[in-house]
Every structure is written in C-alpha cells, then in structure tokens.
PDB file of C-alpha atoms and ligand atoms in Angstrom:
ATOM      1  CA  MET A  25       0.160   0.188  -0.495  1.00 54.00           C
ATOM      2  CA  LYS A  26       1.765   3.643  -0.987  1.00 77.00           C
ATOM      3  CA  ARG A  27       1.421   6.037   1.587  1.00 96.00           C
ATOM      4  CA  ARG A  28      -0.925   9.444   0.611  1.00 97.00           C
ATOM      5  CA  PRO A  29       2.274  11.700   0.490  1.00 98.00           C
ATOM      6  CA  LEU A  30       1.832  15.013   2.484  1.00 98.00           C
ATOM      7  CA  ILE A  31       3.876  18.363   1.241  1.00 98.00           C
ATOM      8  CA  ALA A  32       3.983  20.522   4.522  1.00 98.00           C
ATOM      9  CA  GLY A  33       5.113  24.646   4.120  1.00 98.00           C
ATOM     10  CA  ASN A  34       6.851  25.464   7.452  1.00 98.00           C
ATOM     11  CA  TRP A  35       6.956  29.388   7.589  1.00 98.00           C
ATOM     12  CA  LYS A  36       8.613  29.535  10.513  1.00 98.00           C
ATOM     13  CA  MET A  37       9.037  33.295  11.519  1.00 98.00           C
ATOM     14  CA  HIS A  38       7.660  35.105   8.860  1.00 98.00           C
ATOM     15  CA  LEU A  39       4.930  36.887   7.094  1.00 98.00           C
ATOM     16  CA  THR A  40       1.843  39.363   9.381  1.00 98.00           C
ATOM     17  CA  VAL A  41      -1.851  38.279   9.687  1.00 98.00           C
ATOM     18  CA  ALA A  42      -2.075  40.294   6.590  1.00 98.00           C
ATOM     19  CA  GLU A  43       0.460  38.705   4.495  1.00 98.00           C
ATOM     20  CA  ALA A  44       0.009  35.050   5.995  1.00 98.00           C
ATOM     21  CA  LYS A  45      -3.786  35.437   5.192  1.00 98.00           C
ATOM     22  CA  SER A  46      -2.879  36.383   1.762  1.00 98.00           C
ATOM     23  CA  LEU A  47      -0.374  33.578   1.258  1.00 98.00           C
ATOM     24  CA  ALA A  48      -3.149  31.407   2.302  1.00 98.00           C
ATOM     25  CA  ASN A  49      -5.364  32.363  -0.106  1.00 98.00           C
ATOM     26  CA  ASP A  50      -3.527  31.959  -3.170  1.00 98.00           C
ATOM     27  CA  ILE A  51      -1.854  28.338  -2.189  1.00 98.00           C
ATOM     28  CA  ALA A  52      -5.240  27.300  -1.169  1.00 98.00           C
ATOM     29  CA  ALA A  53      -7.189  28.477  -5.181  1.00 98.00           C
ATOM     30  CA  GLY A  54      -4.061  26.533  -7.091  1.00 97.00           C
ATOM     31  CA  ASP A  55      -4.043  23.704  -8.523  1.00 95.00           C
ATOM     32  CA  ILE A  56      -4.272  20.472  -5.182  1.00 97.00           C
ATOM     33  CA  PRO A  57      -4.633  17.049  -6.734  1.00 97.00           C
ATOM     34  CA  SER A  58      -6.601  15.272  -4.510  1.00 97.00           C
ATOM     35  CA  ASP A  59      -4.139  12.187  -3.790  1.00 97.00           C
ATOM     36  CA  ARG A  60      -1.666  14.045  -1.736  1.00 97.00           C
ATOM     37  CA  ASP A  61      -2.189  16.252   1.980  1.00 98.00           C
ATOM     38  CA  VAL A  62      -1.188  19.641   2.195  1.00 98.00           C
ATOM     39  CA  MET A  63      -0.227  21.525   4.928  1.00 98.00           C
ATOM     40  CA  LEU A  64       0.659  24.934   6.505  1.00 98.00           C
ATOM     41  CA  ALA A  65       2.490  25.795   9.382  1.00 99.00           C
ATOM     42  CA  PRO A  66       2.040  29.837   9.907  1.00 98.00           C
ATOM     43  CA  PRO A  67       3.807  31.509  12.933  1.00 98.00           C
ATOM     44  CA  PHE A  68       1.544  31.693  15.742  1.00 98.00           C
ATOM     45  CA  THR A  69      -0.145  34.837  15.776  1.00 98.00           C
ATOM     46  CA  ALA A  70      -1.249  34.397  11.917  1.00 98.00           C
ATOM     47  CA  LEU A  71      -3.042  30.414  13.122  1.00 98.00           C
ATOM     48  CA  ALA A  72      -6.447  31.854  14.019  1.00 98.00           C
ATOM     49  CA  ALA A  73      -7.079  33.591  10.780  1.00 98.00           C
ATOM     50  CA  VAL A  74      -5.417  31.599   8.241  1.00 98.00           C
ATOM     51  CA  GLY A  75      -7.624  28.806   9.711  1.00 98.00           C
ATOM     52  CA  GLU A  76     -10.917  30.852   8.795  1.00 98.00           C
ATOM     53  CA  THR A  77      -8.928  31.152   5.421  1.00 98.00           C
ATOM     54  CA  LEU A  78      -8.311  27.291   5.048  1.00 98.00           C
ATOM     55  CA  LYS A  79     -11.890  26.704   6.150  1.00 96.00           C
ATOM     56  CA  ASN A  80     -13.503  24.967   3.282  1.00 96.00           C
ATOM     57  CA  THR A  81     -10.292  24.377   1.318  1.00 98.00           C
ATOM     58  CA  PRO A  82      -8.143  20.802   1.418  1.00 97.00           C
ATOM     59  CA  VAL A  83      -5.546  22.593   2.886  1.00 98.00           C
ATOM     60  CA  LEU A  84      -4.850  21.570   6.404  1.00 98.00           C
ATOM     61  CA  LEU A  85      -3.509  23.891   9.560  1.00 98.00           C
ATOM     62  CA  ALA A  86      -0.445  22.944  11.971  1.00 99.00           C
ATOM     63  CA  ALA A  87       1.269  24.607  14.290  1.00 98.00           C
ATOM     64  CA  GLN A  88       4.946  24.960  14.305  1.00 98.00           C
ATOM     65  CA  ASN A  89       5.612  23.801  18.171  1.00 98.00           C
ATOM     66  CA  ASN A  90       3.218  22.509  20.977  1.00 98.00           C
ATOM     67  CA  CYS A  91       3.255  21.880  24.543  1.00 98.00           C
ATOM     68  CA  TRP A  92       1.984  19.216  25.692  1.00 98.00           C
ATOM     69  CA  GLU A  93      -0.148  20.603  28.621  1.00 98.00           C
ATOM     70  CA  GLU A  94      -3.564  21.249  28.462  1.00 98.00           C
ATOM     71  CA  LYS A  95      -3.365  24.688  30.180  1.00 98.00           C
ATOM     72  CA  GLY A  96      -1.430  26.379  33.223  1.00 98.00           C
ATOM     73  CA  ALA A  97       1.721  28.079  33.927  1.00 98.00           C
ATOM     74  CA  PHE A  98       3.452  28.024  31.131  1.00 98.00           C
ATOM     75  CA  THR A  99       5.112  31.378  29.803  1.00 98.00           C
ATOM     76  CA  GLY A 100       5.824  31.798  26.128  1.00 97.00           C
ATOM     77  CA  GLU A 101       4.090  28.067  25.764  1.00 98.00           C
ATOM     78  CA  ILE A 102       0.865  27.218  23.266  1.00 98.00           C
ATOM     79  CA  SER A 103      -1.447  24.324  24.099  1.00 98.00           C
ATOM     80  CA  PRO A 104      -2.324  22.225  21.634  1.00 98.00           C
ATOM     81  CA  VAL A 105      -6.212  22.677  22.899  1.00 98.00           C
ATOM     82  CA  MET A 106      -5.765  25.880  21.692  1.00 98.00           C
ATOM     83  CA  LEU A 107      -3.972  24.870  18.913  1.00 98.00           C
ATOM     84  CA  LYS A 108      -6.828  22.750  17.856  1.00 98.00           C
ATOM     85  CA  ASP A 109      -9.356  25.874  18.807  1.00 97.00           C
ATOM     86  CA  ALA A 110      -7.588  27.711  15.961  1.00 97.00           C
ATOM     87  CA  GLY A 111      -8.084  25.519  13.477  1.00 98.00           C
ATOM     88  CA  CYS A 112      -5.034  23.336  13.463  1.00 98.00           C
ATOM     89  CA  VAL A 113      -4.852  19.736  13.054  1.00 98.00           C
ATOM     90  CA  MET A 114      -0.850  18.994  13.356  1.00 98.00           C
ATOM     91  CA  ALA A 115       2.113  20.390  15.015  1.00 98.00           C
ATOM     92  CA  ILE A 116       5.905  20.166  14.220  1.00 98.00           C
ATOM     93  CA  ALA A 117       8.010  18.385  17.469  1.00 98.00           C
ATOM     94  CA  GLY A 118      11.757  18.300  17.348  1.00 98.00           C
ATOM     95  CA  HIS A 119      12.422  21.228  14.695  1.00 98.00           C
ATOM     96  CA  SER A 120      16.578  21.409  14.296  1.00 97.00           C
ATOM     97  CA  GLU A 121      15.917  25.318  14.916  1.00 97.00           C
ATOM     98  CA  ARG A 122      14.569  24.429  18.077  1.00 98.00           C
ATOM     99  CA  ARG A 123      16.898  22.192  19.058  1.00 98.00           C
ATOM    100  CA  HIS A 124      20.031  23.947  18.397  1.00 96.00           C
ATOM    101  CA  ILE A 125      18.713  27.875  18.595  1.00 97.00           C
ATOM    102  CA  PHE A 126      16.694  27.253  21.571  1.00 98.00           C
ATOM    103  CA  GLY A 127      18.632  23.890  23.199  1.00 98.00           C
ATOM    104  CA  GLU A 128      15.437  21.859  23.235  1.00 98.00           C
ATOM    105  CA  THR A 129      16.514  18.393  23.737  1.00 98.00           C
ATOM    106  CA  ASP A 130      15.281  14.639  23.245  1.00 98.00           C
ATOM    107  CA  ILE A 131      13.462  14.273  26.368  1.00 98.00           C
ATOM    108  CA  LEU A 132      11.350  17.937  25.876  1.00 98.00           C
ATOM    109  CA  ILE A 133      10.714  16.779  22.312  1.00 98.00           C
ATOM    110  CA  ASN A 134       9.049  13.389  23.297  1.00 98.00           C
ATOM    111  CA  LYS A 135       6.967  15.146  25.678  1.00 98.00           C
ATOM    112  CA  ARG A 136       5.839  16.965  22.861  1.00 98.00           C
ATOM    113  CA  VAL A 137       4.580  14.619  20.487  1.00 98.00           C
ATOM    114  CA  ALA A 138       3.147  13.162  23.085  1.00 98.00           C
ATOM    115  CA  GLY A 139       1.285  15.885  23.912  1.00 98.00           C
ATOM    116  CA  ALA A 140       0.307  16.588  20.475  1.00 98.00           C
ATOM    117  CA  LEU A 141      -1.263  12.774  20.040  1.00 98.00           C
ATOM    118  CA  LYS A 142      -2.819  12.778  23.520  1.00 97.00           C
ATOM    119  CA  PHE A 143      -5.421  16.019  22.504  1.00 97.00           C
ATOM    120  CA  GLY A 144      -5.571  14.368  18.795  1.00 97.00           C
ATOM    121  CA  LEU A 145      -3.112  16.356  17.038  1.00 98.00           C
ATOM    122  CA  THR A 146      -0.544  14.502  14.369  1.00 98.00           C
ATOM    123  CA  SER A 147       2.990  15.351  15.494  1.00 98.00           C
ATOM    124  CA  ILE A 148       5.666  15.636  12.825  1.00 98.00           C
ATOM    125  CA  LEU A 149       8.819  15.019  14.593  1.00 98.00           C
ATOM    126  CA  CYS A 150      11.782  16.142  12.748  1.00 98.00           C
ATOM    127  CA  ILE A 151      15.021  14.832  13.311  1.00 98.00           C
ATOM    128  CA  GLY A 152      18.720  15.292  11.375  1.00 98.00           C
ATOM    129  CA  GLU A 153      22.206  14.935  11.738  1.00 97.00           C
ATOM    130  CA  THR A 154      24.772  17.980  11.712  1.00 95.00           C
ATOM    131  CA  LEU A 155      27.283  18.428   9.518  1.00 94.00           C
ATOM    132  CA  GLU A 156      29.753  17.665  11.709  1.00 94.00           C
ATOM    133  CA  GLN A 157      27.930  14.674  12.987  1.00 96.00           C
ATOM    134  CA  ARG A 158      27.642  13.003   9.226  1.00 94.00           C
ATOM    135  CA  GLU A 159      31.562  13.234   8.136  1.00 92.00           C
ATOM    136  CA  ALA A 160      32.592  11.576  11.759  1.00 96.00           C
ATOM    137  CA  GLY A 161      30.378   8.818   9.902  1.00 96.00           C
ATOM    138  CA  ASN A 162      27.892   9.099  12.665  1.00 97.00           C
ATOM    139  CA  THR A 163      24.784  10.094  11.051  1.00 97.00           C
ATOM    140  CA  PHE A 164      22.956   6.876  11.863  1.00 98.00           C
ATOM    141  CA  ILE A 165      24.101   6.990  15.832  1.00 98.00           C
ATOM    142  CA  VAL A 166      22.355  10.107  15.578  1.00 98.00           C
ATOM    143  CA  LEU A 167      19.184   9.606  14.030  1.00 98.00           C
ATOM    144  CA  GLU A 168      18.653   6.363  16.067  1.00 98.00           C
ATOM    145  CA  LYS A 169      18.867   8.586  19.525  1.00 98.00           C
ATOM    146  CA  GLN A 170      16.391  10.892  17.929  1.00 98.00           C
ATOM    147  CA  MET A 171      13.804   8.380  16.740  1.00 98.00           C
ATOM    148  CA  ARG A 172      14.427   6.204  19.857  1.00 98.00           C
ATOM    149  CA  GLN A 173      13.683   8.768  22.410  1.00 98.00           C
ATOM    150  CA  GLY A 174      11.687  11.460  20.660  1.00 98.00           C
ATOM    151  CA  LEU A 175       9.390   8.367  20.528  1.00 98.00           C
ATOM    152  CA  SER A 176       9.897   7.257  23.604  1.00 98.00           C
ATOM    153  CA  GLY A 177       6.706   5.438  25.593  1.00 97.00           C
ATOM    154  CA  ILE A 178       4.739   6.361  22.302  1.00 97.00           C
ATOM    155  CA  ASP A 179       1.966   3.802  21.440  1.00 94.00           C
ATOM    156  CA  GLY A 180      -1.220   3.255  20.663  1.00 91.00           C
ATOM    157  CA  PHE A 181      -1.668   6.013  18.161  1.00 92.00           C
ATOM    158  CA  ALA A 182      -3.453   5.832  14.670  1.00 92.00           C
ATOM    159  CA  GLU A 183      -0.904   5.517  11.820  1.00 92.00           C
ATOM    160  CA  GLU A 184      -1.358   8.444  10.106  1.00 92.00           C
ATOM    161  CA  GLN A 185      -1.240  10.479  13.397  1.00 96.00           C
ATOM    162  CA  LEU A 186       2.559   9.951  13.782  1.00 98.00           C
ATOM    163  CA  VAL A 187       4.513  11.778  10.800  1.00 98.00           C
ATOM    164  CA  ILE A 188       8.378  11.885  10.926  1.00 98.00           C
ATOM    165  CA  ALA A 189      10.469  14.461   9.113  1.00 98.00           C
ATOM    166  CA  TYR A 190      14.246  13.478   8.084  1.00 98.00           C
ATOM    167  CA  GLU A 191      15.626  17.129   7.828  1.00 97.00           C
ATOM    168  CA  PRO A 192      19.224  16.792   7.410  1.00 96.00           C
ATOM    169  CA  VAL A 193      20.658  20.394   9.485  1.00 95.00           C
ATOM    170  CA  TRP A 194      23.691  20.815   6.088  1.00 93.00           C
ATOM    171  CA  ALA A 195      20.421  20.994   3.865  1.00 92.00           C
ATOM    172  CA  ILE A 196      18.161  23.422   6.116  1.00 89.00           C
ATOM    173  CA  GLY A 197      18.310  26.839   4.662  1.00 87.00           C
ATOM    174  CA  THR A 198      21.827  26.539   2.636  1.00 89.00           C
ATOM    175  CA  GLY A 199      20.359  25.779  -0.703  1.00 86.00           C
ATOM    176  CA  LYS A 200      21.941  22.308  -0.144  1.00 86.00           C
ATOM    177  CA  THR A 201      19.802  19.056  -1.043  1.00 87.00           C
ATOM    178  CA  ALA A 202      20.573  15.776  -0.082  1.00 90.00           C
ATOM    179  CA  SER A 203      20.296  13.460  -3.236  1.00 94.00           C
ATOM    180  CA  GLU A 204      18.118  11.077  -3.430  1.00 95.00           C
ATOM    181  CA  THR A 205      20.089   8.195  -2.705  1.00 96.00           C
ATOM    182  CA  GLN A 206      20.934  10.250   0.437  1.00 96.00           C
ATOM    183  CA  ALA A 207      17.206  10.892   1.576  1.00 97.00           C
ATOM    184  CA  GLN A 208      16.388   6.850   0.654  1.00 97.00           C
ATOM    185  CA  GLU A 209      18.962   5.392   2.689  1.00 97.00           C
ATOM    186  CA  VAL A 210      17.957   7.427   5.294  1.00 98.00           C
ATOM    187  CA  HIS A 211      14.930   7.001   4.840  1.00 98.00           C
ATOM    188  CA  ARG A 212      14.871   3.203   4.615  1.00 98.00           C
ATOM    189  CA  PHE A 213      16.720   3.168   7.885  1.00 98.00           C
ATOM    190  CA  LEU A 214      14.447   4.902   9.467  1.00 98.00           C
ATOM    191  CA  ARG A 215      11.578   2.816   8.197  1.00 98.00           C
ATOM    192  CA  ASN A 216      13.448  -0.231   9.869  1.00 98.00           C
ATOM    193  CA  LEU A 217      14.033   1.625  13.048  1.00 98.00           C
ATOM    194  CA  LEU A 218      10.121   2.327  13.485  1.00 98.00           C
ATOM    195  CA  VAL A 219       8.934  -1.826  12.335  1.00 97.00           C
ATOM    196  CA  ASP A 220      11.878  -2.127  15.195  1.00 97.00           C
ATOM    197  CA  LEU A 221      10.101   0.442  17.828  1.00 97.00           C
ATOM    198  CA  TYR A 222       5.980  -0.674  16.265  1.00 96.00           C
ATOM    199  CA  GLU A 223       4.706  -3.604  14.125  1.00 91.00           C
ATOM    200  CA  LYS A 224       5.240  -3.467  10.528  1.00 94.00           C
ATOM    201  CA  ASN A 225       2.375  -3.271   9.332  1.00 93.00           C
ATOM    202  CA  ILE A 226       2.440   0.540  11.412  1.00 95.00           C
ATOM    203  CA  ALA A 227       5.657   1.335   9.792  1.00 96.00           C
ATOM    204  CA  ASP A 228       4.542   0.705   6.559  1.00 96.00           C
ATOM    205  CA  ASN A 229       2.020   3.460   7.213  1.00 96.00           C
ATOM    206  CA  ILE A 230       4.223   6.212   8.671  1.00 98.00           C
ATOM    207  CA  ARG A 231       5.005   8.903   6.838  1.00 98.00           C
ATOM    208  CA  ILE A 232       8.666  10.061   6.129  1.00 98.00           C
ATOM    209  CA  LEU A 233       9.158  13.709   5.100  1.00 98.00           C
ATOM    210  CA  TYR A 234      12.258  14.807   4.027  1.00 97.00           C
ATOM    211  CA  GLY A 235      12.864  18.232   4.385  1.00 97.00           C
ATOM    212  CA  GLY A 236      16.127  20.410   3.709  1.00 96.00           C
ATOM    213  CA  SER A 237      16.370  23.123   0.706  1.00 94.00           C
ATOM    214  CA  VAL A 238      13.444  21.072  -1.434  1.00 97.00           C
ATOM    215  CA  LYS A 239      12.824  23.516  -4.455  1.00 97.00           C
ATOM    216  CA  PRO A 240      10.282  22.784  -7.774  1.00 98.00           C
ATOM    217  CA  ASP A 241      13.298  21.409  -9.350  1.00 97.00           C
ATOM    218  CA  ASN A 242      13.974  18.838  -7.169  1.00 96.00           C
ATOM    219  CA  VAL A 243      11.257  17.746  -5.361  1.00 98.00           C
ATOM    220  CA  ASP A 244      10.267  15.448  -8.494  1.00 98.00           C
ATOM    221  CA  ILE A 245      12.979  12.819  -8.294  1.00 97.00           C
ATOM    222  CA  LEU A 246      13.330  12.950  -4.627  1.00 97.00           C
ATOM    223  CA  MET A 247       9.717  11.801  -4.687  1.00 97.00           C
ATOM    224  CA  THR A 248      10.499   8.907  -6.624  1.00 97.00           C
ATOM    225  CA  GLN A 249      12.221   7.422  -3.365  1.00 97.00           C
ATOM    226  CA  GLU A 250      10.264   4.764  -2.060  1.00 97.00           C
ATOM    227  CA  ASP A 251      10.456   5.579   1.619  1.00 97.00           C
ATOM    228  CA  VAL A 252      10.472   9.478   1.155  1.00 98.00           C
ATOM    229  CA  ASP A 253       6.249  10.565   1.637  1.00 98.00           C
ATOM    230  CA  GLY A 254       5.990  13.964   1.153  1.00 98.00           C
ATOM    231  CA  ALA A 255       8.384  17.534   1.739  1.00 98.00           C
ATOM    232  CA  LEU A 256       8.758  19.751   4.863  1.00 98.00           C
ATOM    233  CA  VAL A 257       9.656  22.952   2.735  1.00 98.00           C
ATOM    234  CA  GLY A 258      10.791  26.121   3.910  1.00 97.00           C
ATOM    235  CA  GLY A 259      12.222  29.181   1.961  1.00 97.00           C
ATOM    236  CA  ALA A 260      10.210  27.457  -1.318  1.00 98.00           C
ATOM    237  CA  ALA A 261       6.993  27.521   0.630  1.00 98.00           C
ATOM    238  CA  LEU A 262       6.782  31.763   1.465  1.00 98.00           C
ATOM    239  CA  GLN A 263       6.175  31.787  -2.392  1.00 98.00           C
ATOM    240  CA  ALA A 264       2.875  30.279  -3.584  1.00 98.00           C
ATOM    241  CA  GLU A 265       4.250  29.651  -7.032  1.00 98.00           C
ATOM    242  CA  SER A 266       7.272  27.676  -5.858  1.00 98.00           C
ATOM    243  CA  PHE A 267       5.045  25.835  -3.289  1.00 98.00           C
ATOM    244  CA  ILE A 268       2.384  25.288  -5.439  1.00 98.00           C
ATOM    245  CA  ARG A 269       4.932  23.672  -7.841  1.00 98.00           C
ATOM    246  CA  ILE A 270       6.226  21.598  -5.176  1.00 98.00           C
ATOM    247  CA  ILE A 271       2.624  20.513  -3.949  1.00 98.00           C
ATOM    248  CA  ASN A 272       2.102  19.617  -7.674  1.00 98.00           C
ATOM    249  CA  PHE A 273       5.420  17.264  -7.627  1.00 98.00           C
ATOM    250  CA  ASN A 274       5.687  14.215 -10.634  1.00 94.00           C
ATOM    251  CA  ALA A 275       6.887  11.496  -9.493  1.00 85.00           C
TER     252      ALA A 275
HETATM  253  P1  PGA B   9      14.258  25.221   4.215  1.00 83.96           P
HETATM  254  O1  PGA B   9      13.570  24.719   5.544  1.00 83.96           O
HETATM  255  O2  PGA B   9      12.949  24.294   3.160  1.00 83.96           O
HETATM  256  O3  PGA B   9      14.476  26.921   3.669  1.00 83.96           O
HETATM  257  O4  PGA B   9      15.560  24.638   4.273  1.00 83.96           O
HETATM  258  C1  PGA B   9      13.359  23.794   5.574  1.00 83.96           C
HETATM  259  C2  PGA B   9      12.687  23.123   6.974  1.00 83.96           C
HETATM  260  O5  PGA B   9      13.363  23.814   8.110  1.00 83.96           O
HETATM  261  O6  PGA B   9      11.770  22.466   7.243  1.00 83.96           O
END
C-alpha cells in the first residue's frame, strides 16, 4: 500500500497576519491534486486567521510547535487544545531550529510529541544530523538516538497521526539538498527503526518526509524514492508559485 504524500510548508518566523492570509489564500486557490495532503504552518499569531482562510479548502493547518499540557503556568507556550481551537490538525515537534537555537532536548521533544497525540493532533517529529556528525560518520547513530528518545513511550496512535521528518541540518536553508540516494538511504533506515519500535504494518503506514532546501527543481526526483513520502518545505513555501509547483510534484 502506498502512503498518502504530505507536502508541508513551514513558514517559520515570517509574515504578518495580513501577509499570511494572503499567501494562504493564493495557495488554497492553486491546483491541489486530491491524492495528496497539503499543510501550512504559519507563525502562532497568524494561526486563527489562516485557519479561517483555509476553512472549506483541502489545505490543513499546523502549528510549528506545541506544549504537552492543556493549560496552566507555561509562559511562552501554546497548548494543543488552543491549537485545535485555532483550526490546527497537526503540529511540528523538534525542528532543528528548536534543537539548535533554543536548546530543546530529545526528552522535551518527546513530551511535545506525546502531548500532540494525546489531544488529537498529528505530530511531525523532526530529526536530522549536523554536517559535523555526518562527516564523522555518525549520521545513523545520531538519528537512531533522536528517533528512539523522541518516540519513547509513544504508542497506540493511529498511523496517520505520526509523521517523521528527516531534515539534515546541513541542508536546511543552505541551498544544499541531500541527493535522492542519500535521502532514500536514511529514510529506509528510519523505516526499519519504526519496524523495530512498532509492527511492520504500522511502520509501513507512517509517513517519512524529507526536508532541507526542497525546491521546484528537486522535488520530483526526491519524491520518486520509495520511502520518501513527502516534503517539509521552508523557504520555497513562502511563495505561492513555488509551493504550488512543489505540491504538484511528478514522481
Ligand atoms: P528550507 O527549510 O526548505 O528553507 O531548507 C526546511 C525546514 O526547515 O523545514
């Protein structure tokens, strides 16, 4: 069974509310094939407004991060219940910028994944090695640790509710993309890890996205790979034309 592709746009810390609404509107008005999922993750301030814009369109709304608690004294955090209230159905956890700029650990990220799933959001767990780790030959060791710790105690979810995003840190925002062979090699490794953590029939249904300088001119070849089930797109998701082209990948 082939997994349903997911093309996800991460807008990071870009766009005012008015700009976000306008871009969401342009993307939703584009050609979106019915055999794939499309998702946008605006900054928190624009979530509710973009949620309104995307109502009655096939485009899904996501948060760039989530807390694990429903409410309480957690200054600077947003609860999964609030995210759902704004229209979100998904949330990203453990993006490399959270790990490397803000010091988020595997233990913290694991709580975010658990919290998203507990309250009914799909969780996109991001993992990825740095250039230094790759050059030292530690790619698989690093990824295995991030996967095992990020998914520790995570069980009993519906398969479509957990998504893994492989984003090599050296490819994010740098214009350098992993080759399709490099991506497939890692994705296959991650799929086998999922088989080890869960059952094969579950692992076979969990989507593994590739992220890191995905653009209109490299998405097609990346998407031909057996275990590449979609893309997490940063820079190229900030313009309707390039993102719509990525959504319309030909594999
Ligand atoms: P990029 O970002 O496409 O700009 O490399 C990807 C990401 O950070 O998710």
